[in-house]
Amino acid sequence: LNKGLKVLLYAAAGTGKTTMASTLPGKTLFLNAENGISVLYDSANSDNIDVVDVKSIDDLYEVYDALSSGELKYDNVVL
């Protein structure tokens, strides 16, 4: 895994956190834990965005393992 910049965005619902994250350069993986990603479907960057639905902690471990092993390759990961 790239040990790059880690950022926490915290704000009220509807303020544009997901929209802002969708503009990150490169390939972005969104881990959808709260069904707040509908805005991504209209994103101009949607070709560079993938979404994985996370229903359990095991799902998170599975994605983490795939990222760590290089099986999945992304420039950005958003949870």
XYZ file of C-alpha atoms in Angstrom:
79
model
C 0.000 0.000 0.000
C 1.074 3.513 -0.693
C 1.618 5.284 2.607
C 0.327 8.582 1.196
C -1.766 11.324 2.685
C -4.632 10.366 4.973
C -7.510 12.830 5.338
C -10.666 12.842 7.443
C -13.578 14.951 6.225
C -16.241 15.506 8.839
C -19.321 17.607 8.148
C -23.098 17.472 8.180
C -24.944 15.368 5.628
C -25.405 17.045 2.266
C -22.403 19.380 2.485
C -20.524 17.796 -0.438
C -17.989 15.426 1.132
C -18.662 12.638 -1.373
C -18.814 15.065 -4.287
C -15.458 16.520 -3.296
C -13.895 13.069 -2.923
C -15.192 12.137 -6.378
C -12.959 14.838 -7.903
C -9.720 13.299 -6.620
C -7.214 12.683 -9.409
C -6.602 9.093 -10.444
C -8.585 5.917 -9.804
C -10.777 6.053 -6.675
C -12.428 3.245 -4.734
C -15.416 4.194 -2.587
C -16.291 1.794 0.221
C -20.031 2.324 0.541
C -21.101 1.762 4.142
C -24.029 4.193 4.401
C -25.601 4.336 0.932
C -24.513 7.939 0.483
C -22.974 7.519 -2.935
C -25.858 8.296 -5.305
C -24.124 11.567 -6.208
C -21.323 9.540 -7.790
C -23.531 8.321 -10.610
C -23.610 11.841 -12.077
C -19.941 12.571 -11.436
C -17.883 13.784 -14.373
C -15.122 11.501 -13.052
C -17.338 8.389 -12.873
C -15.092 6.416 -15.256
C -12.368 6.526 -12.591
C -14.630 5.544 -9.686
C -15.484 2.076 -8.401
C -17.791 1.290 -5.492
C -17.756 -1.683 -3.124
C -20.704 -2.153 -0.765
C -19.455 -2.851 2.761
C -21.942 -4.770 4.857
C -19.619 -6.115 7.566
C -16.165 -5.783 9.061
C -15.232 -8.905 7.096
C -15.941 -6.980 3.883
C -13.492 -4.293 5.025
C -10.831 -6.889 5.797
C -11.336 -8.466 2.384
C -10.861 -5.146 0.582
C -7.877 -4.263 2.779
C -6.222 -7.592 2.005
C -6.809 -7.124 -1.740
C -5.354 -3.610 -1.616
C -2.366 -4.750 0.470
C -1.562 -7.636 -1.866
C -1.845 -5.487 -4.995
C -4.832 -7.451 -6.285
C -6.738 -4.146 -6.229
C -4.910 -1.002 -7.358
C -6.298 2.455 -6.612
C -4.844 5.915 -6.176
C -7.483 6.816 -3.573
C -9.696 4.868 -1.180
C -12.710 6.590 0.411
C -14.782 5.200 3.268
